[in-house]
Coordinates of C-alpha atoms in Angstrom, one line a residue:
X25 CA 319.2 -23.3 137.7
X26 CA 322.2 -23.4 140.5
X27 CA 324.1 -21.9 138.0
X28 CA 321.7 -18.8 137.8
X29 CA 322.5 -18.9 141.8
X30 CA 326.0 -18.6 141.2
X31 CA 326.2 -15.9 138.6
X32 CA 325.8 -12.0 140.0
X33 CA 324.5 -11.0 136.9
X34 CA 321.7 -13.0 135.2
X35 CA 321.9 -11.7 132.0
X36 CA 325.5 -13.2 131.5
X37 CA 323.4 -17.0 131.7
X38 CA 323.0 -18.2 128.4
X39 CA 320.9 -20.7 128.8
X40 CA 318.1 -19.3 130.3
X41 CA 315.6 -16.5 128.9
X42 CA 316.4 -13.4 130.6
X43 CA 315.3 -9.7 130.8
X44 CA 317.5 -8.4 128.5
X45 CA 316.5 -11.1 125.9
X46 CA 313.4 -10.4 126.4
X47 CA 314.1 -6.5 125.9
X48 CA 316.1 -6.9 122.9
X49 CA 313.8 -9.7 121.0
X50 CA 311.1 -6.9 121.8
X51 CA 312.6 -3.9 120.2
X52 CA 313.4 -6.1 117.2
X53 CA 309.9 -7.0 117.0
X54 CA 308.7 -3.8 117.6
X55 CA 310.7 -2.1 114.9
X56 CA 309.5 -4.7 112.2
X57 CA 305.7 -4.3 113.4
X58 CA 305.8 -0.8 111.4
X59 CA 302.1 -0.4 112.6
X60 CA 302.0 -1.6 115.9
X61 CA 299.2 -4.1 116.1
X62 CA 301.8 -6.6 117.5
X63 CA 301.1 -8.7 114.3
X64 CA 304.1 -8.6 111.6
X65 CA 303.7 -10.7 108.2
X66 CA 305.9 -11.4 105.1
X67 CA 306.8 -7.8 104.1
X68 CA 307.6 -6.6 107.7
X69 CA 309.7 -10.2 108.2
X70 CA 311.7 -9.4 104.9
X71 CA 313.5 -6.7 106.4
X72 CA 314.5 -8.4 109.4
X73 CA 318.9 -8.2 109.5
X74 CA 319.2 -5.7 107.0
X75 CA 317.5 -7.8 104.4
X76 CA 319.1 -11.2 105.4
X77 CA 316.6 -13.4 104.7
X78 CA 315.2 -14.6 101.2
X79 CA 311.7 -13.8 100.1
X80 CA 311.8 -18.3 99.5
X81 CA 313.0 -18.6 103.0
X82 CA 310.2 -15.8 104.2
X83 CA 307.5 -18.1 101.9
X84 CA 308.7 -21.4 103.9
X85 CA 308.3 -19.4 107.0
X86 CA 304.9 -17.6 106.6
X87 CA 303.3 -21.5 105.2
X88 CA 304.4 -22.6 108.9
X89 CA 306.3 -25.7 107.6
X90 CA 308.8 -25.5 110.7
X91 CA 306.0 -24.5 113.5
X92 CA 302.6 -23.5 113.0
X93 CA 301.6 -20.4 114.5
X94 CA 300.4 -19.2 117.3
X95 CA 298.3 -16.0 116.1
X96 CA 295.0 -16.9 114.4
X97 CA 295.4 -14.0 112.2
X98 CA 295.9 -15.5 108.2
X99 CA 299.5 -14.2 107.0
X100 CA 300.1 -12.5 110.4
X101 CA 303.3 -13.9 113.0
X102 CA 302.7 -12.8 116.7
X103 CA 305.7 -11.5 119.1
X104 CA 305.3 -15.7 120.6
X105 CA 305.7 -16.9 117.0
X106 CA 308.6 -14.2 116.2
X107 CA 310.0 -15.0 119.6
X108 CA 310.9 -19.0 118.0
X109 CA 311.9 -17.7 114.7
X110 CA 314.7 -15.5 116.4
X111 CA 315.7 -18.0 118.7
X112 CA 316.3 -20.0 115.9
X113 CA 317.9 -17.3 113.7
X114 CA 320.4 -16.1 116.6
X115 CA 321.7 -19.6 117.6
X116 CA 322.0 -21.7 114.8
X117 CA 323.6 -24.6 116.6
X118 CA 321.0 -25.8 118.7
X119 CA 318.8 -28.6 118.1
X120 CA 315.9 -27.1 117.9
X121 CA 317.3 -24.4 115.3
X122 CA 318.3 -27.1 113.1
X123 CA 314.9 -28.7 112.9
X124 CA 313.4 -25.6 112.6
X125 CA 315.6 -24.2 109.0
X126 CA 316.0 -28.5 108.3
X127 CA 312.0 -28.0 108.0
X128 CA 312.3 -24.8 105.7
X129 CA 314.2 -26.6 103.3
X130 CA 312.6 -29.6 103.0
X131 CA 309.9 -28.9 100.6
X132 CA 308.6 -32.4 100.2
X133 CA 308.4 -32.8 103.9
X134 CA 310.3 -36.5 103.7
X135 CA 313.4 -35.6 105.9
X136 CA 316.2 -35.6 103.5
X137 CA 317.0 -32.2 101.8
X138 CA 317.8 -33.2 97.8
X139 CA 320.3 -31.3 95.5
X140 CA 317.0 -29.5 94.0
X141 CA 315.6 -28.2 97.2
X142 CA 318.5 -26.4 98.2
X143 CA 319.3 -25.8 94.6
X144 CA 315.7 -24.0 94.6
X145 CA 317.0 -21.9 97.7
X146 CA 320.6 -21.2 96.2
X147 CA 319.2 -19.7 93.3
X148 CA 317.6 -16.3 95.2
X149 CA 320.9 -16.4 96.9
X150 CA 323.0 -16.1 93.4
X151 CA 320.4 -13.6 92.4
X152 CA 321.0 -11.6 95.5
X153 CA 325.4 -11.7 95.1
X154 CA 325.0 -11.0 91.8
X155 CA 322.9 -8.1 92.0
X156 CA 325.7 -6.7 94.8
X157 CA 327.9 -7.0 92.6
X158 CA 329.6 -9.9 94.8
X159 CA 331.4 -12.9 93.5
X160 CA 329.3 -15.8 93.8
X161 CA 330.3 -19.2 95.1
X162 CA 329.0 -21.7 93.2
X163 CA 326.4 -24.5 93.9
X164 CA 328.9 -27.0 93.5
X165 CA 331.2 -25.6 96.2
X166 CA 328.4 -25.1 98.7
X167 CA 327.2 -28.8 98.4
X168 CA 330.5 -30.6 98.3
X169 CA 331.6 -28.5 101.4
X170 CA 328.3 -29.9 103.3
X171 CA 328.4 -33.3 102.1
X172 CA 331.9 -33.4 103.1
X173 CA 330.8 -31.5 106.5
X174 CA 328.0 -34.0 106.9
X175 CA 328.9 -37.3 105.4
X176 CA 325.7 -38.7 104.9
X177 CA 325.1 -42.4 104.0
X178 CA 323.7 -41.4 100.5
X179 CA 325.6 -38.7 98.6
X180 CA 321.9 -38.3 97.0
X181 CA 320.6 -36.5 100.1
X182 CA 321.3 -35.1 103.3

């Protein structure tokens, strides 16, 4: 918190939540919730970044594998729950973020991400380059560049 102290304007401190994160996580929100109720679900979610994310990934999401919700509304995400899903979408390299799209993946639940699970994610993403026309990079690239990234004890699993 002495560093807030120090810094003239508190929207330049990272690590804490300020008013203009706020504002801007808002208007994000706000301009998925296409009818207002302060509720967004799966079809609002999907167009979140132009698109970005896969309706798979949207599916892990909505089934609350990396954090249960708080809204008590079946197939709904409130601005609290949206509010962890961004923060974990924006800044991919903190801990929590990790856990939270580590979770996503893991579709057994055991901790350790196979070659099918992410093969079963990949395969939305092929569909998607290939339908833009883009070159795809193949499975076998992606995993050799994490498990090289990674180095984990069994090549098996990460």
């Amino acid at each position: 918190m002495l560093h807030c102290d120090e810094e003239e304007d508190i929207n330049k401190v990272l690590r804490y939540f300020s008013y203009e994160h706020f504002y801007v996580i808002y208007c994000k929100f706000w301009e998925l919730d296409t009818d207002h109720d302060f509720l967004i679900d799966k079809e609002n979610l999907i167009r979140y970044g132009n698109h970005a994310l896969t309706y798979r990934i949207v599916d892990r999401i909505f089934s609350q594998v990396p954090r249960k919700f708080t809204s008590k509304v079946e197939g709904k995400m409130g601005y609290e729950d949206f509010v962890y899903f961004i923060l974990a979408e924006e800044d991919k390299s903190s801990e929590p973020s990790l856990e939270y799209w580590f979770k996503c993946i893991d579709l057994d639940g055991n901790g350790v991400l196979t070659r099918n699970e992410m093969q079963f994610f990949y395969e939305e993403q092929l569909h998607r380059m290939e339908c833009m026309a883009q070159e795809p990079v193949l499975f076998e690239d992606i995993l050799c560049q994490m498990i090289d990234m990674i180095k984990p004890q069994v090549c098996l699993f990460i």
